[in-house]
Amino acid sequence: MNIIEILHLIHEYKEYDENETETETVRAIDDVTLSIEEGSFVTILGHNGSGKSTLAKHVNALLLPTGGTVMLCGQDTLKTEELWTLRKNAGMVFQNPDNQIIASVVEEDVAFGPENLGVPTEKLEKRVEQALERVGMTAFRMNSPNRLSGGQKQRIAIAGMLAMKPKCILMDEPTAMLDPVGRREVIQTVHELNKQEGITILLITHYMEEAVDADRVIVMDGGRLIMDGTPKEVFSRVEELKACHMTVPQVTELAYELKKEGLDLPDGILTTEEFAEALWNLH
Amino acid sequence: MIRDITIGQYYDADSVIHRLDPRVKLAFTLIYIVSLFVGHGPICYAYAAAFLAVVIVLSKVPVKFMVKGLRGMLMILIISALFNVFLVQGEVIFRWWIFTISKEGVRTAILMVVRLIFLVIGSSVMTLTTTPNDLTDGMERSLRFLKVIRVPVHEIAMMMSIALRFIPILIEEVNKIMKAQIARGADFESGGLIKKAKAMIPLLIPLFVSAFRRASDLALAMEARCYHGGDGRTKLHPLKYQAADYAAYAALLLYLGGMITMAVLLP
Amino acid sequence: MELTLKNVSFSYNPDAKEPKYAVKDVSFTIRDGEFCALIGHTGSGKSTLVQFLNGLMEPTSGEVLFNGENIFGKKYPLKTLRQKVGLVFQYPEHQLFEETILKDICFGPKNMGLPKEEQLTRARHAMELVGLPESYEEKSPFELSGGEKRRVAIAGVLAMSPECLILDEPTAGLDPAGRDDILGTVRELSDQEGIAVVLVSHSMEDVAVYAERLLVMNSGTLVYDDTPRNVFRHYKELEEIGLSAPQITYVAHALKEKGFDIDDSVMTIAEAKAEILRIFRERNS
């Protein structure tokens, strides 16, 4: 079943100069059609300004289409009056960990979403507890978010989404401001959620390594979808990726370079082990 | 570390007063202030002092923290005392050059100072024993009736709690920007007032830009978490009166009753 | 130019019985034209360390010497030092404040008390160094993209003509194209202008390509000070302190384990490619 259905989505915004007169219309999303299967882990890649973040914001109706339709769990974002009833299905984690934590105590922040949904107090307690346990932050329940590391803050933000019991979580570059340890923490957590709870994950990132374990990788450029496939399929197209300012994991690039030199390696090698194995077979 | 600073002056302790519902403590502050204006004369103030002393002992907050709030008030206390001493007319007890001091003047000055001291200490009890977050909660609940006349009580409370969360972050930000500008040769210390004020521009503009960026990020994050105003919102820890809270209300009313009786009966 | 840290330590409670150290007994010297990278996980003390280098923080013990002179000595002109040792903080675009890019970049030279003409010459030169076109001069810094803003901020420090440039994670939050742009620019500054560079980074892949010397911090102490190649030989020890080696290093080790006769100190794609091709060529001949 498809949890997200996007049909011929177009998003435009107008730019104004100092005198408030319209200068140009920018098309951030240009005719995108896409469906996401429930329970899948999808990574969206693309350089800054490729429209990937704008696309994600359409899924939970933070932005509304200029043209086309976006359906989340069968609900049309343009035809829904109270958008919050739709947003509870798709939590969103943002880039800056500090700017998405609302309360001064961890547990109260996690409760913020379900509080808005009107979940009764008796059940709130339980939801907060479970969500914190899910991300491994139970010990920090009564702490102030200010004293947590970046990775821990992002896990709190994820717990805040889980407490709303969403079907899908959108992650808008959640690791861009973290150090490698924090990045690992966050990516591991979302993979667990995907596998164990069956929550659909839409991960937007710059880091190719984070795309390797996804079920599906989508590459955007200039507001369009330019590639869509398994990580193996997408990362076989090294030249094309480079043409739109993307990199591939180092081992993939090495295999690609060797292939160019005449070594008969398979396409789209993603891991060190795979590479060593393939090279040994050639030897 | 700068992120550890506490906003307000909350003193962490486990006492009866700390555990009271913030609404009770708001009521205490209000009633205590009223009682100070109802009462007059030394007996009334001794009564008020005794009541305050009991509350302070129960709160387990060291007296020196209570008195701290007075330091900032010192100038105001001295000035109001001097005004009363010299300007109130009455039976003259001292005269020198153009200055006269009257018996009534001294009396009003003392009462005035005592009243102010009690007022400051009385409200410190609330801020010292209640976390800013509880205080915000308490105010939201107590002032809910104002919604009838369209005061956005929930929104104000939400703004206050967001401010509490972001003040430490912004202070840290000030620090960072300041260092970055010093690294570019900025000088925040030397020069006269105008030069100093001008030197603040490279600090203030980035700070505002950052505050606005954070605000817009936060608004988006709140929307994504289904925030749609105060209607239909539940709470993880809703305020609920316990037996002790009712007892405290009763004690407050008894105290106020006692004060009114004294004020009426005493000359 | 010679910038030396001599047995520096920093503690928030130096007088306590058991003081806690953010930095403990660190010594090293940075010389003209060197390209150093400083790595260590968050909280390892590297941010404190870089602030010693231009006198923004004073160590609780030890000395910081610039050309042999103690920068915390009495009457030492710290303001002049900060021009010679430029520090670009993390997310430096957050410090931009002027109406136009040119004015913002002039802020440093203006604080140095240079005449107006000289300020402009320096600012324009700095813009050129970071690859900002002349047409940007009158633009507002707030209407640029993230990567461009960052270049303006770096130009703001370069306009003071520093002899040593310290960059605290200059690529944080940028996309791959932006990352390569900034690092390429920094490399040119080092190669062509002879500026000594200290690059604080989390990316071992970048460090392997760009740096000629690698300083590794762990819980306040300097654990390695060597060429990247030599440091990455200790990839297991690096993992123990929450760091890693570039992916290529792992590839080389995996190949060696398989039985390839490969030099396992390779650390960049180009090196690995040459090495593997050599193996295959030797086998064929």
Short mmCIF file of N, CA and C in Angstrom, two decimals, chain A residues 75-193:
data_model
loop_
_atom_site.label_atom_id
_atom_site.label_comp_id
_atom_site.label_asym_id
_atom_site.label_seq_id
_atom_site.Cartn_x
_atom_site.Cartn_y
_atom_site.Cartn_z
N GLN A 75 -5.37 11.13 2.42
CA GLN A 75 -5.97 12.45 2.61
C GLN A 75 -5.28 13.45 1.69
N ASP A 76 -6.06 14.20 0.94
CA ASP A 76 -5.52 15.22 0.04
C ASP A 76 -5.16 16.46 0.85
N THR A 77 -3.90 16.91 0.78
CA THR A 77 -3.49 18.04 1.63
C THR A 77 -4.23 19.32 1.28
N LEU A 78 -4.66 19.45 0.01
CA LEU A 78 -5.36 20.67 -0.38
C LEU A 78 -6.81 20.66 0.09
N LYS A 79 -7.34 19.46 0.31
CA LYS A 79 -8.76 19.38 0.65
C LYS A 79 -9.01 19.17 2.13
N THR A 80 -7.92 19.19 2.92
CA THR A 80 -8.10 18.98 4.35
C THR A 80 -8.21 20.33 5.04
N GLU A 81 -9.28 20.50 5.85
CA GLU A 81 -9.49 21.79 6.50
C GLU A 81 -8.54 21.99 7.67
N GLU A 82 -8.55 21.02 8.59
CA GLU A 82 -7.69 21.15 9.75
C GLU A 82 -6.43 20.35 9.52
N LEU A 83 -5.39 21.06 9.13
CA LEU A 83 -4.18 20.36 8.69
C LEU A 83 -3.54 19.51 9.76
N TRP A 84 -3.78 19.88 11.03
CA TRP A 84 -3.11 19.10 12.08
C TRP A 84 -3.62 17.66 12.14
N THR A 85 -4.84 17.43 11.69
CA THR A 85 -5.35 16.06 11.70
C THR A 85 -4.56 15.20 10.71
N LEU A 86 -3.98 15.85 9.73
CA LEU A 86 -3.20 15.15 8.71
C LEU A 86 -1.75 15.01 9.16
N ARG A 87 -1.26 16.05 9.81
CA ARG A 87 0.15 16.07 10.20
C ARG A 87 0.50 15.03 11.23
N LYS A 88 -0.49 14.57 11.99
CA LYS A 88 -0.16 13.59 13.03
C LYS A 88 0.31 12.28 12.40
N ASN A 89 0.03 12.08 11.12
CA ASN A 89 0.47 10.85 10.44
C ASN A 89 1.92 10.93 9.98
N ALA A 90 2.44 12.14 9.89
CA ALA A 90 3.79 12.30 9.37
C ALA A 90 4.58 13.27 10.23
N GLY A 91 5.37 12.73 11.15
CA GLY A 91 6.22 13.58 11.98
C GLY A 91 7.38 14.12 11.16
N MET A 92 7.95 15.24 11.59
CA MET A 92 9.07 15.79 10.83
C MET A 92 10.20 16.21 11.77
N VAL A 93 11.40 15.74 11.47
CA VAL A 93 12.58 16.12 12.25
C VAL A 93 13.41 17.07 11.38
N PHE A 94 13.81 18.20 11.97
CA PHE A 94 14.50 19.23 11.18
C PHE A 94 16.01 19.22 11.43
N GLN A 95 16.68 20.14 10.70
CA GLN A 95 18.13 20.15 10.73
C GLN A 95 18.72 20.63 12.06
N ASN A 96 18.25 21.78 12.53
CA ASN A 96 18.86 22.37 13.72
C ASN A 96 18.23 21.81 14.99
N PRO A 97 19.01 21.04 15.77
CA PRO A 97 18.42 20.37 16.93
C PRO A 97 17.85 21.36 17.95
N ASP A 98 18.49 22.52 18.08
CA ASP A 98 18.04 23.48 19.09
C ASP A 98 16.71 24.10 18.75
N ASN A 99 16.47 24.30 17.45
CA ASN A 99 15.30 25.08 17.05
C ASN A 99 14.02 24.27 16.92
N GLN A 100 14.02 23.03 17.38
CA GLN A 100 12.76 22.28 17.30
C GLN A 100 12.35 21.72 18.64
N ILE A 101 13.10 22.05 19.68
CA ILE A 101 12.72 21.61 21.02
C ILE A 101 12.01 22.78 21.69
N ILE A 102 10.79 22.52 22.14
CA ILE A 102 9.93 23.61 22.59
C ILE A 102 9.95 23.78 24.11
N ALA A 103 10.00 22.65 24.84
CA ALA A 103 9.90 22.75 26.29
C ALA A 103 11.27 22.72 26.95
N SER A 104 11.32 23.10 28.22
CA SER A 104 12.59 23.17 28.94
C SER A 104 12.92 21.88 29.67
N VAL A 105 12.03 20.91 29.62
CA VAL A 105 12.29 19.61 30.22
C VAL A 105 12.03 18.56 29.14
N VAL A 106 12.92 17.57 29.05
CA VAL A 106 12.84 16.58 27.98
C VAL A 106 11.45 15.95 27.88
N GLU A 107 10.91 15.44 29.02
CA GLU A 107 9.64 14.72 28.92
C GLU A 107 8.51 15.64 28.45
N GLU A 108 8.57 16.90 28.83
CA GLU A 108 7.50 17.80 28.41
C GLU A 108 7.59 18.10 26.92
N ASP A 109 8.82 18.10 26.42
CA ASP A 109 8.96 18.32 24.99
C ASP A 109 8.41 17.14 24.20
N VAL A 110 8.71 15.93 24.66
CA VAL A 110 8.22 14.74 23.97
C VAL A 110 6.69 14.74 23.99
N ALA A 111 6.11 15.26 25.06
CA ALA A 111 4.65 15.26 25.19
C ALA A 111 3.98 16.33 24.34
N PHE A 112 4.75 17.27 23.82
CA PHE A 112 4.14 18.42 23.14
C PHE A 112 3.20 18.03 21.99
N GLY A 113 3.66 17.10 21.15
CA GLY A 113 2.83 16.67 20.02
C GLY A 113 1.51 16.06 20.45
N PRO A 114 1.57 14.96 21.24
CA PRO A 114 0.31 14.36 21.69
C PRO A 114 -0.57 15.30 22.51
N GLU A 115 0.03 16.24 23.22
CA GLU A 115 -0.78 17.24 23.95
C GLU A 115 -1.63 18.01 22.96
N ASN A 116 -1.01 18.37 21.86
CA ASN A 116 -1.75 19.12 20.83
C ASN A 116 -2.87 18.28 20.23
N LEU A 117 -2.64 16.97 20.19
CA LEU A 117 -3.65 16.08 19.62
C LEU A 117 -4.76 15.80 20.62
N GLY A 118 -4.60 16.29 21.85
CA GLY A 118 -5.64 16.08 22.85
C GLY A 118 -5.65 14.69 23.45
N VAL A 119 -4.50 14.02 23.46
CA VAL A 119 -4.41 12.71 24.08
C VAL A 119 -4.60 12.87 25.60
N PRO A 120 -5.50 12.09 26.21
CA PRO A 120 -5.75 12.27 27.64
C PRO A 120 -4.50 12.03 28.49
N THR A 121 -4.43 12.74 29.61
CA THR A 121 -3.25 12.73 30.46
C THR A 121 -2.78 11.32 30.84
N GLU A 122 -3.72 10.43 31.16
CA GLU A 122 -3.32 9.07 31.60
C GLU A 122 -2.51 8.39 30.49
N LYS A 123 -2.91 8.61 29.25
CA LYS A 123 -2.23 7.94 28.14
C LYS A 123 -0.94 8.65 27.75
N LEU A 124 -0.90 9.96 28.01
CA LEU A 124 0.29 10.75 27.66
C LEU A 124 1.54 10.18 28.32
N GLU A 125 1.39 9.94 29.62
CA GLU A 125 2.48 9.42 30.42
C GLU A 125 3.11 8.21 29.74
N LYS A 126 2.26 7.29 29.34
CA LYS A 126 2.70 6.04 28.75
C LYS A 126 3.40 6.30 27.40
N ARG A 127 2.79 7.17 26.60
CA ARG A 127 3.37 7.46 25.28
C ARG A 127 4.76 8.06 25.41
N VAL A 128 4.91 8.98 26.36
CA VAL A 128 6.21 9.63 26.56
C VAL A 128 7.24 8.59 26.98
N GLU A 129 6.83 7.73 27.90
CA GLU A 129 7.73 6.71 28.41
C GLU A 129 8.21 5.80 27.26
N GLN A 130 7.26 5.32 26.49
CA GLN A 130 7.60 4.41 25.39
C GLN A 130 8.49 5.08 24.36
N ALA A 131 8.13 6.33 24.01
CA ALA A 131 8.88 7.03 22.98
C ALA A 131 10.33 7.23 23.42
N LEU A 132 10.51 7.61 24.69
CA LEU A 132 11.87 7.84 25.19
C LEU A 132 12.66 6.54 25.22
N GLU A 133 11.97 5.47 25.58
CA GLU A 133 12.65 4.19 25.62
C GLU A 133 13.08 3.76 24.22
N ARG A 134 12.21 4.00 23.27
CA ARG A 134 12.45 3.63 21.87
C ARG A 134 13.75 4.25 21.34
N VAL A 135 14.02 5.48 21.77
CA VAL A 135 15.23 6.16 21.26
C VAL A 135 16.37 6.08 22.27
N GLY A 136 16.15 5.34 23.33
CA GLY A 136 17.22 5.15 24.32
C GLY A 136 17.56 6.39 25.12
N MET A 137 16.55 7.22 25.43
CA MET A 137 16.84 8.45 26.17
C MET A 137 16.08 8.51 27.51
N THR A 138 15.64 7.36 27.98
CA THR A 138 14.85 7.33 29.23
C THR A 138 15.60 8.00 30.38
N ALA A 139 16.90 7.80 30.44
CA ALA A 139 17.68 8.33 31.56
C ALA A 139 17.68 9.85 31.60
N PHE A 140 17.34 10.47 30.49
CA PHE A 140 17.42 11.93 30.42
C PHE A 140 16.05 12.59 30.56
N ARG A 141 15.08 11.79 30.94
CA ARG A 141 13.68 12.24 30.98
C ARG A 141 13.47 13.60 31.66
N MET A 142 14.10 13.80 32.81
CA MET A 142 13.85 15.04 33.55
C MET A 142 14.91 16.11 33.27
N ASN A 143 15.81 15.87 32.33
CA ASN A 143 16.89 16.83 32.07
C ASN A 143 16.41 18.04 31.27
N SER A 144 17.27 19.05 31.28
CA SER A 144 17.04 20.18 30.39
C SER A 144 17.68 19.85 29.05
N PRO A 145 16.98 20.11 27.94
CA PRO A 145 17.55 19.77 26.63
C PRO A 145 18.85 20.52 26.35
N ASN A 146 19.06 21.65 27.02
CA ASN A 146 20.25 22.45 26.74
C ASN A 146 21.55 21.73 27.02
N ARG A 147 21.51 20.72 27.87
CA ARG A 147 22.77 20.09 28.25
C ARG A 147 23.02 18.80 27.49
N LEU A 148 22.19 18.50 26.51
CA LEU A 148 22.38 17.28 25.74
C LEU A 148 23.27 17.54 24.52
N SER A 149 23.86 16.46 23.98
CA SER A 149 24.65 16.59 22.76
C SER A 149 23.71 16.71 21.57
N GLY A 150 24.25 17.10 20.42
CA GLY A 150 23.43 17.26 19.22
C GLY A 150 22.69 15.98 18.87
N GLY A 151 23.38 14.85 18.93
CA GLY A 151 22.76 13.57 18.59
C GLY A 151 21.64 13.23 19.57
N GLN A 152 21.86 13.53 20.84
CA GLN A 152 20.83 13.26 21.83
C GLN A 152 19.61 14.14 21.61
N LYS A 153 19.86 15.40 21.25
CA LYS A 153 18.74 16.31 20.99
C LYS A 153 17.91 15.81 19.82
N GLN A 154 18.59 15.33 18.77
CA GLN A 154 17.84 14.81 17.63
C GLN A 154 17.04 13.58 18.02
N ARG A 155 17.58 12.76 18.92
CA ARG A 155 16.83 11.59 19.36
C ARG A 155 15.60 12.01 20.16
N ILE A 156 15.74 13.10 20.92
CA ILE A 156 14.57 13.64 21.64
C ILE A 156 13.52 14.10 20.62
N ALA A 157 14.00 14.77 19.58
CA ALA A 157 13.07 15.23 18.54
C ALA A 157 12.36 14.04 17.91
N ILE A 158 13.09 12.95 17.69
CA ILE A 158 12.46 11.75 17.11
C ILE A 158 11.44 11.18 18.10
N ALA A 159 11.79 11.16 19.38
CA ALA A 159 10.86 10.67 20.40
C ALA A 159 9.58 11.52 20.38
N GLY A 160 9.76 12.83 20.18
CA GLY A 160 8.62 13.73 20.10
C GLY A 160 7.68 13.35 18.97
N MET A 161 8.26 12.87 17.87
CA MET A 161 7.44 12.41 16.74
C MET A 161 6.76 11.10 17.10
N LEU A 162 7.55 10.16 17.66
CA LEU A 162 7.00 8.84 17.99
C LEU A 162 5.81 8.94 18.92
N ALA A 163 5.87 9.91 19.83
CA ALA A 163 4.78 10.05 20.80
C ALA A 163 3.46 10.40 20.11
N MET A 164 3.53 10.90 18.88
CA MET A 164 2.30 11.18 18.12
C MET A 164 1.82 9.94 17.39
N LYS A 165 2.58 8.86 17.50
CA LYS A 165 2.29 7.61 16.79
C LYS A 165 2.04 7.83 15.30
N PRO A 166 3.04 8.35 14.60
CA PRO A 166 2.87 8.63 13.18
C PRO A 166 3.09 7.37 12.35
N LYS A 167 2.60 7.36 11.14
CA LYS A 167 2.85 6.23 10.25
C LYS A 167 4.16 6.43 9.51
N CYS A 168 4.59 7.69 9.48
CA CYS A 168 5.75 8.00 8.66
C CYS A 168 6.52 9.14 9.32
N ILE A 169 7.85 9.11 9.20
CA ILE A 169 8.65 10.22 9.74
C ILE A 169 9.48 10.81 8.61
N LEU A 170 9.37 12.14 8.46
CA LEU A 170 10.14 12.85 7.44
C LEU A 170 11.34 13.45 8.14
N MET A 171 12.53 13.22 7.59
CA MET A 171 13.71 13.75 8.24
C MET A 171 14.44 14.69 7.29
N ASP A 172 14.42 15.98 7.63
CA ASP A 172 14.98 17.00 6.76
C ASP A 172 16.43 17.30 7.18
N GLU A 173 17.36 16.60 6.60
CA GLU A 173 18.79 16.75 6.94
C GLU A 173 19.04 16.71 8.44
N PRO A 174 18.59 15.66 9.11
CA PRO A 174 18.69 15.62 10.58
C PRO A 174 20.13 15.51 11.07
N THR A 175 21.07 15.15 10.19
CA THR A 175 22.44 14.93 10.66
C THR A 175 23.41 16.01 10.20
N ALA A 176 22.90 17.00 9.46
CA ALA A 176 23.79 17.99 8.86
C ALA A 176 24.61 18.75 9.89
N MET A 177 24.07 18.95 11.09
CA MET A 177 24.80 19.75 12.08
C MET A 177 25.45 18.89 13.16
N LEU A 178 25.51 17.58 12.93
CA LEU A 178 26.04 16.69 13.98
C LEU A 178 27.46 16.22 13.68
N ASP A 179 28.15 15.77 14.71
CA ASP A 179 29.47 15.16 14.49
C ASP A 179 29.25 13.68 14.15
N PRO A 180 30.32 12.96 13.72
CA PRO A 180 30.12 11.58 13.25
C PRO A 180 29.44 10.67 14.28
N VAL A 181 29.76 10.87 15.55
CA VAL A 181 29.14 10.03 16.57
C VAL A 181 27.63 10.29 16.62
N GLY A 182 27.26 11.56 16.63
CA GLY A 182 25.85 11.93 16.66
C GLY A 182 25.12 11.43 15.42
N ARG A 183 25.79 11.50 14.27
CA ARG A 183 25.17 11.04 13.03
C ARG A 183 24.84 9.56 13.11
N ARG A 184 25.82 8.80 13.62
CA ARG A 184 25.61 7.36 13.73
C ARG A 184 24.42 7.06 14.65
N GLU A 185 24.38 7.75 15.80
CA GLU A 185 23.29 7.57 16.76
C GLU A 185 21.93 7.74 16.07
N VAL A 186 21.81 8.84 15.33
CA VAL A 186 20.52 9.19 14.75
C VAL A 186 20.14 8.20 13.65
N ILE A 187 21.08 7.88 12.77
CA ILE A 187 20.78 7.00 11.64
C ILE A 187 20.43 5.60 12.14
N GLN A 188 21.17 5.15 13.15
CA GLN A 188 20.87 3.84 13.72
C GLN A 188 19.46 3.81 14.29
N THR A 189 19.11 4.87 15.01
CA THR A 189 17.77 4.95 15.61
C THR A 189 16.68 4.86 14.55
N VAL A 190 16.83 5.62 13.45
CA VAL A 190 15.75 5.59 12.45
C VAL A 190 15.66 4.24 11.75
N HIS A 191 16.81 3.61 11.55
CA HIS A 191 16.77 2.28 10.92
C HIS A 191 16.02 1.29 11.82
N GLU A 192 16.27 1.37 13.11
CA GLU A 192 15.57 0.49 14.05
C GLU A 192 14.07 0.72 14.00
N LEU A 193 13.69 1.98 13.97
CA LEU A 193 12.25 2.31 13.94
C LEU A 193 11.60 1.74 12.70
#
